[in-house]
mmCIF file of C-alpha atoms in Angstrom:
data_model
loop_
_atom_site.group_PDB
_atom_site.id
_atom_site.type_symbol
_atom_site.label_atom_id
_atom_site.label_comp_id
_atom_site.label_asym_id
_atom_site.label_seq_id
_atom_site.Cartn_x
_atom_site.Cartn_y
_atom_site.Cartn_z
ATOM 1 C CA MET Q 1150 101.818 91.141 97.626
ATOM 2 C CA PRO Q 1151 101.230 94.038 100.020
ATOM 3 C CA SER Q 1152 98.340 92.051 101.506
ATOM 4 C CA SER Q 1153 100.787 89.678 103.210
ATOM 5 C CA ILE Q 1154 101.298 92.248 105.965
ATOM 6 C CA PHE Q 1155 97.669 91.677 107.031
ATOM 7 C CA LEU Q 1156 98.692 88.283 108.395
ATOM 8 C CA MET Q 1157 100.799 89.965 111.065
ATOM 9 C CA GLY Q 1158 98.035 91.080 113.441
ATOM 10 C CA PRO Q 1159 95.855 87.945 113.553
ATOM 11 C CA LEU Q 1160 98.736 85.442 113.594
ATOM 12 C CA LEU Q 1161 100.563 87.373 116.303
ATOM 13 C CA ALA Q 1162 97.411 87.553 118.427
ATOM 14 C CA ARG Q 1163 96.638 83.866 118.021
ATOM 15 C CA PHE Q 1164 100.063 82.215 118.135
ATOM 16 C CA GLY Q 1165 102.300 84.795 119.827
ATOM 17 C CA GLU Q 1166 104.811 84.764 116.984
ATOM 18 C CA VAL Q 1167 104.910 85.421 113.249
ATOM 19 C CA ILE Q 1168 107.714 85.739 110.710
ATOM 20 C CA LEU Q 1169 106.891 87.526 107.455
ATOM 21 C CA SER Q 1170 108.821 88.519 104.383
ATOM 22 C CA LYS Q 1171 108.659 92.252 103.752
ATOM 23 C CA PRO Q 1172 105.679 92.820 101.442
ATOM 24 C CA GLY Q 1173 105.909 93.862 97.795
ATOM 25 C CA GLY Q 1174 103.146 94.909 95.425
ATOM 26 C CA CYS Q 1175 102.534 97.600 92.819
ATOM 27 C CA VAL Q 1176 105.181 100.279 92.462
ATOM 28 C CA ILE Q 1177 102.957 103.320 92.988
ATOM 29 C CA GLY Q 1178 105.056 105.191 95.522
ATOM 30 C CA GLN Q 1179 106.088 104.693 99.101
ATOM 31 C CA ARG Q 1180 103.905 102.239 100.982
ATOM 32 C CA PRO Q 1181 105.661 102.119 104.346
ATOM 33 C CA ILE Q 1182 104.665 99.483 106.886
ATOM 34 C CA ASP Q 1183 105.779 101.724 109.760
ATOM 35 C CA PHE Q 1184 102.161 102.277 110.842
ATOM 36 C CA HIS Q 1185 101.639 98.503 111.083
ATOM 37 C CA LEU Q 1186 104.827 97.928 113.060
ATOM 38 C CA ARG Q 1187 104.145 100.850 115.359
ATOM 39 C CA GLY Q 1188 100.675 99.513 116.065
ATOM 40 C CA MET Q 1189 101.953 96.029 116.925
ATOM 41 C CA ARG Q 1190 104.668 97.501 119.172
ATOM 42 C CA ALA Q 1191 102.053 99.603 120.955
ATOM 43 C CA LEU Q 1192 100.134 96.388 121.660
ATOM 44 C CA GLY Q 1193 103.255 94.914 123.255
ATOM 45 C CA ALA Q 1194 104.977 93.050 120.416
ATOM 46 C CA ASP Q 1195 108.739 92.763 120.063
ATOM 47 C CA ILE Q 1196 109.660 93.297 116.400
ATOM 48 C CA ARG Q 1197 112.967 92.635 114.685
ATOM 49 C CA GLU Q 1198 113.769 93.257 111.041
ATOM 50 C CA GLU Q 1199 116.595 91.233 109.539
ATOM 51 C CA HIS Q 1200 117.571 90.107 106.025
ATOM 52 C CA GLY Q 1201 114.248 91.136 104.488
ATOM 53 C CA TYR Q 1202 112.129 89.418 107.127
ATOM 54 C CA ILE Q 1203 110.024 90.762 109.979
ATOM 55 C CA GLN Q 1204 109.898 88.698 113.183
ATOM 56 C CA CYS Q 1205 107.185 89.582 115.694
ATOM 57 C CA THR Q 1206 106.798 87.976 119.100
ATOM 58 C CA ALA Q 1207 104.480 88.648 122.037
ATOM 59 C CA ARG Q 1208 103.579 86.380 124.935
ATOM 60 C CA ARG Q 1209 100.304 88.251 125.185
ATOM 61 C CA LEU Q 1210 99.106 91.433 123.501
ATOM 62 C CA ALA Q 1211 97.746 94.199 125.738
ATOM 63 C CA GLY Q 1212 95.264 96.956 124.946
ATOM 64 C CA THR Q 1213 96.602 100.418 124.238
ATOM 65 C CA SER Q 1214 95.748 103.834 122.817
ATOM 66 C CA ILE Q 1215 97.323 104.911 119.539
ATOM 67 C CA THR Q 1216 96.823 107.771 117.108
ATOM 68 C CA LEU Q 1217 97.707 107.029 113.496
ATOM 69 C CA ASP Q 1218 99.677 109.738 111.676
ATOM 70 C CA PHE Q 1219 97.627 108.931 108.573
ATOM 71 C CA PRO Q 1220 94.285 107.076 108.408
ATOM 72 C CA SER Q 1221 95.903 103.985 106.906
ATOM 73 C CA VAL Q 1222 93.413 101.288 105.917
ATOM 74 C CA GLY Q 1223 95.918 98.476 106.335
ATOM 75 C CA ALA Q 1224 97.226 99.614 109.705
ATOM 76 C CA THR Q 1225 93.704 100.138 111.032
ATOM 77 C CA GLU Q 1226 92.636 96.660 109.918
ATOM 78 C CA ASN Q 1227 95.779 94.998 111.276
ATOM 79 C CA MET Q 1228 95.239 96.621 114.663
ATOM 80 C CA LEU Q 1229 91.564 95.629 114.670
ATOM 81 C CA MET Q 1230 92.464 91.969 114.175
ATOM 82 C CA ALA Q 1231 95.283 91.994 116.722
ATOM 83 C CA ALA Q 1232 93.369 93.981 119.342
ATOM 84 C CA ALA Q 1233 90.342 91.683 119.065
ATOM 85 C CA LEU Q 1234 92.299 89.023 121.012
ATOM 86 C CA ALA Q 1235 94.401 91.348 123.179
ATOM 87 C CA ASP Q 1236 93.938 91.866 126.916
ATOM 88 C CA GLY Q 1237 91.984 94.996 127.767
ATOM 89 C CA GLU Q 1238 90.786 97.913 125.669
ATOM 90 C CA THR Q 1239 92.410 99.375 122.571
ATOM 91 C CA VAL Q 1240 91.540 102.825 121.215
ATOM 92 C CA ILE Q 1241 92.561 103.704 117.639
ATOM 93 C CA GLU Q 1242 92.430 107.435 116.879
ATOM 94 C CA ASN Q 1243 92.490 108.831 113.311
ATOM 95 C CA ALA Q 1244 91.394 105.402 112.114
ATOM 96 C CA ALA Q 1245 90.606 104.780 108.457
ATOM 97 C CA ARG Q 1246 86.898 105.133 107.625
ATOM 98 C CA GLU Q 1247 86.815 103.095 104.407
ATOM 99 C CA PRO Q 1248 83.876 100.682 103.944
ATOM 100 C CA GLU Q 1249 86.311 97.766 103.938
ATOM 101 C CA VAL Q 1250 87.398 98.646 107.493
ATOM 102 C CA GLU Q 1251 83.815 98.744 108.712
ATOM 103 C CA ASP Q 1252 83.049 95.476 106.936
ATOM 104 C CA LEU Q 1253 86.032 93.742 108.543
ATOM 105 C CA ALA Q 1254 84.885 95.011 111.945
ATOM 106 C CA ASN Q 1255 81.363 93.686 111.324
ATOM 107 C CA TYR Q 1256 82.828 90.305 110.384
ATOM 108 C CA LEU Q 1257 84.951 90.216 113.541
ATOM 109 C CA ILE Q 1258 81.903 91.174 115.599
ATOM 110 C CA ALA Q 1259 80.024 88.258 114.012
ATOM 111 C CA CYS Q 1260 82.925 86.060 115.179
ATOM 112 C CA GLY Q 1261 82.549 87.350 118.743
ATOM 113 C CA ALA Q 1262 84.804 90.429 118.816
ATOM 114 C CA LYS Q 1263 83.793 93.559 120.729
ATOM 115 C CA ILE Q 1264 84.318 96.579 118.476
ATOM 116 C CA GLU Q 1265 82.662 99.995 118.493
ATOM 117 C CA GLY Q 1266 83.035 102.956 116.146
ATOM 118 C CA ALA Q 1267 84.233 101.221 112.977
ATOM 119 C CA GLY Q 1268 83.698 103.590 110.059
ATOM 120 C CA ARG Q 1269 84.415 106.599 112.266
ATOM 121 C CA ASP Q 1270 87.627 108.377 113.309
ATOM 122 C CA THR Q 1271 87.832 106.628 116.681
ATOM 123 C CA VAL Q 1272 87.495 102.869 117.070
ATOM 124 C CA VAL Q 1273 87.356 101.052 120.417
ATOM 125 C CA VAL Q 1274 88.198 97.349 120.661
ATOM 126 C CA ARG Q 1275 87.666 95.391 123.851
ATOM 127 C CA GLY Q 1276 89.743 92.245 123.662
ATOM 128 C CA CYS Q 1277 88.219 88.801 124.202
ATOM 129 C CA SER Q 1278 89.755 85.381 124.859
ATOM 130 C CA ARG Q 1279 88.696 83.719 121.625
ATOM 131 C CA LEU Q 1280 86.728 84.123 118.415
ATOM 132 C CA SER Q 1281 84.404 81.588 116.825
ATOM 133 C CA GLY Q 1282 83.425 80.642 113.292
ATOM 134 C CA THR Q 1283 80.551 82.330 111.522
ATOM 135 C CA ARG Q 1284 78.833 82.805 108.165
ATOM 136 C CA TYR Q 1285 79.262 86.243 106.655
ATOM 137 C CA ARG Q 1286 78.586 87.955 103.324
ATOM 138 C CA ILE Q 1287 81.203 90.539 102.404
ATOM 139 C CA ILE Q 1288 80.373 93.857 100.770
ATOM 140 C CA PRO Q 1289 80.586 94.313 96.983
ATOM 141 C CA ASP Q 1290 83.942 95.498 95.667
ATOM 142 C CA ARG Q 1291 83.468 99.226 95.122
ATOM 143 C CA ILE Q 1292 86.573 99.530 92.954
ATOM 144 C CA VAL Q 1293 85.414 96.808 90.547
ATOM 145 C CA THR Q 1294 81.977 98.465 90.488
ATOM 146 C CA GLY Q 1295 83.536 101.860 89.769
ATOM 147 C CA THR Q 1296 85.777 100.477 87.030
ATOM 148 C CA ILE Q 1297 82.819 98.961 85.159
ATOM 149 C CA MET Q 1298 80.880 102.215 85.584
ATOM 150 C CA LEU Q 1299 83.786 104.126 84.027
ATOM 151 C CA ALA Q 1300 84.124 101.601 81.206
ATOM 152 C CA ALA Q 1301 80.434 102.132 80.424
ATOM 153 C CA ALA Q 1302 80.829 105.910 80.455
ATOM 154 C CA ALA Q 1303 84.046 105.878 78.403
ATOM 155 C CA THR Q 1304 82.418 103.789 75.657
ATOM 156 C CA ARG Q 1305 79.233 105.940 75.693
ATOM 157 C CA GLY Q 1306 77.352 102.857 76.862
ATOM 158 C CA ASP Q 1307 74.331 102.032 78.999
ATOM 159 C CA VAL Q 1308 75.051 99.547 81.806
ATOM 160 C CA THR Q 1309 73.042 98.517 84.868
ATOM 161 C CA LEU Q 1310 74.858 96.949 87.811
ATOM 162 C CA TYR Q 1311 73.052 94.955 90.497
ATOM 163 C CA GLY Q 1312 74.166 94.068 94.015
ATOM 164 C CA THR Q 1313 76.207 97.244 94.505
ATOM 165 C CA CYS Q 1314 76.676 99.669 97.419
ATOM 166 C CA PRO Q 1315 76.108 103.135 95.879
ATOM 167 C CA GLU Q 1316 76.837 104.818 99.227
ATOM 168 C CA HIS Q 1317 80.425 103.585 98.949
ATOM 169 C CA LEU Q 1318 80.890 105.414 95.628
ATOM 170 C CA GLY Q 1319 79.392 108.805 96.402
ATOM 171 C CA ALA Q 1320 82.386 110.854 95.245
ATOM 172 C CA VAL Q 1321 82.731 108.901 91.998
ATOM 173 C CA ILE Q 1322 79.024 109.085 91.195
ATOM 174 C CA GLN Q 1323 79.034 112.844 91.802
ATOM 175 C CA LYS Q 1324 82.014 113.424 89.499
ATOM 176 C CA LEU Q 1325 80.412 111.333 86.757
ATOM 177 C CA ARG Q 1326 77.234 113.373 87.076
ATOM 178 C CA ASP Q 1327 79.268 116.603 87.019
ATOM 179 C CA SER Q 1328 80.762 115.466 83.705
ATOM 180 C CA GLY Q 1329 77.309 114.997 82.193
ATOM 181 C CA VAL Q 1330 76.999 111.222 82.589
ATOM 182 C CA ARG Q 1331 73.593 110.066 83.766
ATOM 183 C CA VAL Q 1332 73.849 107.901 86.887
ATOM 184 C CA ASP Q 1333 70.622 106.554 88.396
ATOM 185 C CA VAL Q 1334 70.651 104.847 91.802
ATOM 186 C CA ASP Q 1335 67.929 102.665 93.310
ATOM 187 C CA ARG Q 1336 68.866 100.774 96.484
ATOM 188 C CA ASP Q 1337 71.611 98.349 95.337
ATOM 189 C CA ILE Q 1338 71.239 99.138 91.611
ATOM 190 C CA ILE Q 1339 73.361 101.612 89.634
ATOM 191 C CA ARG Q 1340 72.625 102.489 86.013
ATOM 192 C CA VAL Q 1341 75.224 104.425 83.997
ATOM 193 C CA ARG Q 1342 74.317 106.087 80.682
ATOM 194 C CA CYS Q 1343 76.551 108.294 78.567
ATOM 195 C CA GLU Q 1344 75.033 109.339 75.246
ATOM 196 C CA ASP Q 1345 77.220 112.326 74.423
ATOM 197 C CA THR Q 1346 80.787 113.542 74.910
ATOM 198 C CA PRO Q 1347 81.258 114.173 78.636
ATOM 199 C CA ASN Q 1348 82.628 117.413 80.045
ATOM 200 C CA ALA Q 1349 85.979 117.767 81.810
ATOM 201 C CA VAL Q 1350 85.964 117.695 85.616
ATOM 202 C CA ASP Q 1351 88.605 118.220 88.297
ATOM 203 C CA PHE Q 1352 89.112 115.993 91.325
ATOM 204 C CA ARG Q 1353 91.534 115.219 94.121
ATOM 205 C CA THR Q 1354 92.029 111.767 95.624
ATOM 206 C CA ALA Q 1355 91.569 111.427 99.368
ATOM 207 C CA PRO Q 1356 90.758 108.852 102.053
ATOM 208 C CA PHE Q 1357 87.094 107.822 102.264
ATOM 209 C CA PRO Q 1358 84.623 109.467 101.852
ATOM 210 C CA GLY Q 1359 86.788 111.354 99.358
ATOM 211 C CA PHE Q 1360 87.564 110.255 95.812
ATOM 212 C CA PRO Q 1361 89.279 106.836 95.971
ATOM 213 C CA THR Q 1362 92.870 106.728 94.767
ATOM 214 C CA ASP Q 1363 92.207 103.252 93.313
ATOM 215 C CA LEU Q 1364 89.821 104.786 90.744
ATOM 216 C CA GLN Q 1365 92.019 107.727 89.803
ATOM 217 C CA ALA Q 1366 93.609 105.912 86.855
ATOM 218 C CA PRO Q 1367 90.388 104.478 85.349
ATOM 219 C CA PHE Q 1368 88.714 107.889 85.736
ATOM 220 C CA MET Q 1369 91.637 109.496 83.920
ATOM 221 C CA ALA Q 1370 91.132 107.073 81.028
ATOM 222 C CA PHE Q 1371 87.469 108.142 80.892
ATOM 223 C CA LEU Q 1372 88.426 111.847 80.903
ATOM 224 C CA ALA Q 1373 90.954 111.337 78.085
ATOM 225 C CA THR Q 1374 88.133 111.886 75.565
ATOM 226 C CA ALA Q 1375 86.105 114.433 77.540
ATOM 227 C CA ARG Q 1376 85.357 117.934 76.307
ATOM 228 C CA GLY Q 1377 87.821 120.411 77.838
ATOM 229 C CA THR Q 1378 90.703 120.144 80.304
ATOM 230 C CA SER Q 1379 90.601 118.202 83.564
ATOM 231 C CA VAL Q 1380 92.950 118.560 86.532
ATOM 232 C CA ILE Q 1381 93.638 115.514 88.705
ATOM 233 C CA HIS Q 1382 95.595 115.747 91.949
ATOM 234 C CA GLU Q 1383 96.857 112.516 93.498
ATOM 235 C CA SER Q 1384 97.265 113.107 97.233
ATOM 236 C CA VAL Q 1385 97.615 109.509 98.474
ATOM 237 C CA PHE Q 1386 100.447 107.939 96.427
ATOM 238 C CA GLU Q 1387 103.178 110.070 94.906
ATOM 239 C CA ALA Q 1388 103.984 107.740 91.985
ATOM 240 C CA ARG Q 1389 100.552 106.773 90.743
ATOM 241 C CA PHE Q 1390 100.741 108.226 87.245
ATOM 242 C CA LYS Q 1391 102.751 105.441 85.576
ATOM 243 C CA HIS Q 1392 99.804 104.678 83.308
ATOM 244 C CA VAL Q 1393 100.064 108.131 81.716
ATOM 245 C CA ASP Q 1394 102.906 107.153 79.347
ATOM 246 C CA GLU Q 1395 100.827 104.241 78.057
ATOM 247 C CA LEU Q 1396 97.741 106.423 77.565
ATOM 248 C CA LEU Q 1397 99.917 108.805 75.542
ATOM 249 C CA ARG Q 1398 100.734 105.904 73.226
ATOM 250 C CA MET Q 1399 97.000 105.655 72.563
ATOM 251 C CA GLY Q 1400 96.754 109.307 71.600
ATOM 252 C CA ALA Q 1401 95.801 110.899 74.919
ATOM 253 C CA ASP Q 1402 96.989 114.437 75.713
ATOM 254 C CA ILE Q 1403 98.143 114.337 79.338
ATOM 255 C CA SER Q 1404 100.957 116.121 81.169
ATOM 256 C CA VAL Q 1405 102.138 115.472 84.700
ATOM 257 C CA ASP Q 1406 103.693 117.878 87.208
ATOM 258 C CA LEU Q 1407 104.655 116.030 90.390
ATOM 259 C CA ARG Q 1408 101.316 114.902 91.864
ATOM 260 C CA THR Q 1409 99.077 116.743 89.390
ATOM 261 C CA ALA Q 1410 97.956 115.528 85.962
ATOM 262 C CA ILE Q 1411 96.488 117.824 83.303
ATOM 263 C CA VAL Q 1412 94.165 115.890 80.971
ATOM 264 C CA ARG Q 1413 93.228 117.655 77.741
ATOM 265 C CA GLY Q 1414 90.420 115.749 76.107
ATOM 266 C CA VAL Q 1415 90.947 114.442 72.576
ATOM 267 C CA ARG Q 1416 88.325 113.432 70.045
ATOM 268 C CA GLN Q 1417 89.355 109.769 69.838
ATOM 269 C CA LEU Q 1418 91.916 107.370 71.309
ATOM 270 C CA SER Q 1419 93.540 104.868 68.962
ATOM 271 C CA GLY Q 1420 94.413 101.248 69.571
ATOM 272 C CA ALA Q 1421 98.000 100.412 70.572
ATOM 273 C CA THR Q 1422 100.098 97.847 72.364
ATOM 274 C CA VAL Q 1423 100.480 98.995 75.965
ATOM 275 C CA LYS Q 1424 101.783 97.463 79.165
ATOM 276 C CA ALA Q 1425 100.279 97.526 82.647
ATOM 277 C CA SER Q 1426 102.809 98.347 85.350
ATOM 278 C CA ASP Q 1427 100.391 98.174 88.273
ATOM 279 C CA LEU Q 1428 96.902 96.977 89.156
ATOM 280 C CA ARG Q 1429 94.742 100.105 88.773
ATOM 281 C CA GLY Q 1430 96.860 101.497 85.964
ATOM 282 C CA GLY Q 1431 96.199 98.260 84.113
ATOM 283 C CA ALA Q 1432 92.465 98.707 84.649
ATOM 284 C CA ALA Q 1433 92.774 102.202 83.185
ATOM 285 C CA LEU Q 1434 94.395 100.768 80.061
ATOM 286 C CA LEU Q 1435 91.479 98.358 79.691
ATOM 287 C CA VAL Q 1436 89.007 101.247 79.926
ATOM 288 C CA ALA Q 1437 91.002 103.211 77.354
ATOM 289 C CA ALA Q 1438 91.297 100.192 75.034
ATOM 290 C CA LEU Q 1439 87.528 99.648 75.102
ATOM 291 C CA ALA Q 1440 86.964 103.279 74.105
ATOM 292 C CA ALA Q 1441 89.744 103.436 71.524
ATOM 293 C CA GLN Q 1442 89.344 103.047 67.781
ATOM 294 C CA GLY Q 1443 90.942 99.859 66.497
ATOM 295 C CA GLU Q 1444 92.610 96.971 68.293
ATOM 296 C CA SER Q 1445 94.674 97.230 71.453
ATOM 297 C CA GLU Q 1446 96.853 94.738 73.275
ATOM 298 C CA VAL Q 1447 97.321 95.130 77.033
ATOM 299 C CA GLU Q 1448 100.362 93.308 78.358
ATOM 300 C CA GLY Q 1449 101.119 92.557 82.006
ATOM 301 C CA VAL Q 1450 97.571 91.451 82.783
ATOM 302 C CA TYR Q 1451 98.796 89.564 85.857
ATOM 303 C CA HIS Q 1452 98.711 92.947 87.573
ATOM 304 C CA ILE Q 1453 95.035 93.360 86.674
ATOM 305 C CA ASP Q 1454 94.203 89.827 87.842
ATOM 306 C CA ARG Q 1455 95.195 90.787 91.390
ATOM 307 C CA GLY Q 1456 92.145 93.016 91.684
ATOM 308 C CA TYR Q 1457 89.635 91.776 89.105
ATOM 309 C CA GLN Q 1458 88.294 88.238 88.744
ATOM 310 C CA PHE Q 1459 87.731 87.190 85.131
ATOM 311 C CA ILE Q 1460 87.493 90.823 84.025
ATOM 312 C CA GLU Q 1461 87.430 89.817 80.352
ATOM 313 C CA THR Q 1462 84.356 87.638 81.015
ATOM 314 C CA GLN Q 1463 82.536 90.484 82.742
ATOM 315 C CA LEU Q 1464 83.324 92.942 79.957
ATOM 316 C CA SER Q 1465 82.387 90.455 77.230
ATOM 317 C CA ALA Q 1466 79.005 89.942 78.898
ATOM 318 C CA LEU Q 1467 78.449 93.686 78.504
ATOM 319 C CA GLY Q 1468 79.191 93.620 74.791
ATOM 320 C CA ALA Q 1469 82.933 94.252 74.734
ATOM 321 C CA ASN Q 1470 85.091 92.519 72.137
ATOM 322 C CA VAL Q 1471 87.867 91.348 74.456
ATOM 323 C CA GLU Q 1472 89.770 88.103 74.851
ATOM 324 C CA ARG Q 1473 92.689 86.850 76.912
ATOM 325 C CA ILE Q 1474 95.655 85.479 74.993
ATOM 326 C CA ASP Q 1475 98.117 83.212 76.792
ATOM 327 C CA VAL Q 1476 101.636 83.878 75.585
#
């Protein structure tokens, strides 16, 4: 899993050495770990890559200043965890602003870390000698929230979600409203209602607070039956349209040119046997299957399980006719 790279920063800071296998994950384009390695080297780590493994050593990490070439969420979080126990001050410029970064920083602060500016472009970490245990409640998963919102809209449903963070989904909520879907927000409650055929909308994925790349595929599934033609530009990952071929099997009218997808809305999708090739693409196939006429089978659900806990239970509770079949 790509998440394995997140062990590098905290283990290196705590034990002075860590050996990791090079991470894998969904095949959605290049996901280089150069930003992570560069950050650890800037903090004073010696890194060697041999035979598919990464060996990092450091007698003691030291504060530094680094500017990320791209506001990478993973690299920002790895540096936050490593710098929290480093000597001196670390300044991260062009840091990722995603809610998950800010939430991690708040958790580290609750453990005793000294961090300022999380959620902004520049983050300052003043290293301390040790962290302590704490109790902490993490933020709701905005991608799971957004996926259920899109499933409700795609099926012309009426769903109310509690315990959400609407401010983390501003771009998605706006695009749903632009398409004609009614989205009402009240503190931590989001209600999604779609009574008529939605209108086509265009969007471009971008780092937060832009439209999240992780909801590009589910939103495409929603737009597959919208009125008109939508244009989607994927600016984060260059190979994140693998779900398009499967949507075509369900009757969608979509064409792809490099990083741009043209979605021409059709009246109705039809059930088919499709296969998930990655996490968010698999979620898109679920959204499409719920909206399609007839029965669909989605294979490769182990991809979906990496990002959604008991998704079939959640959808069934909302009235979906869905079941998991163990083959």
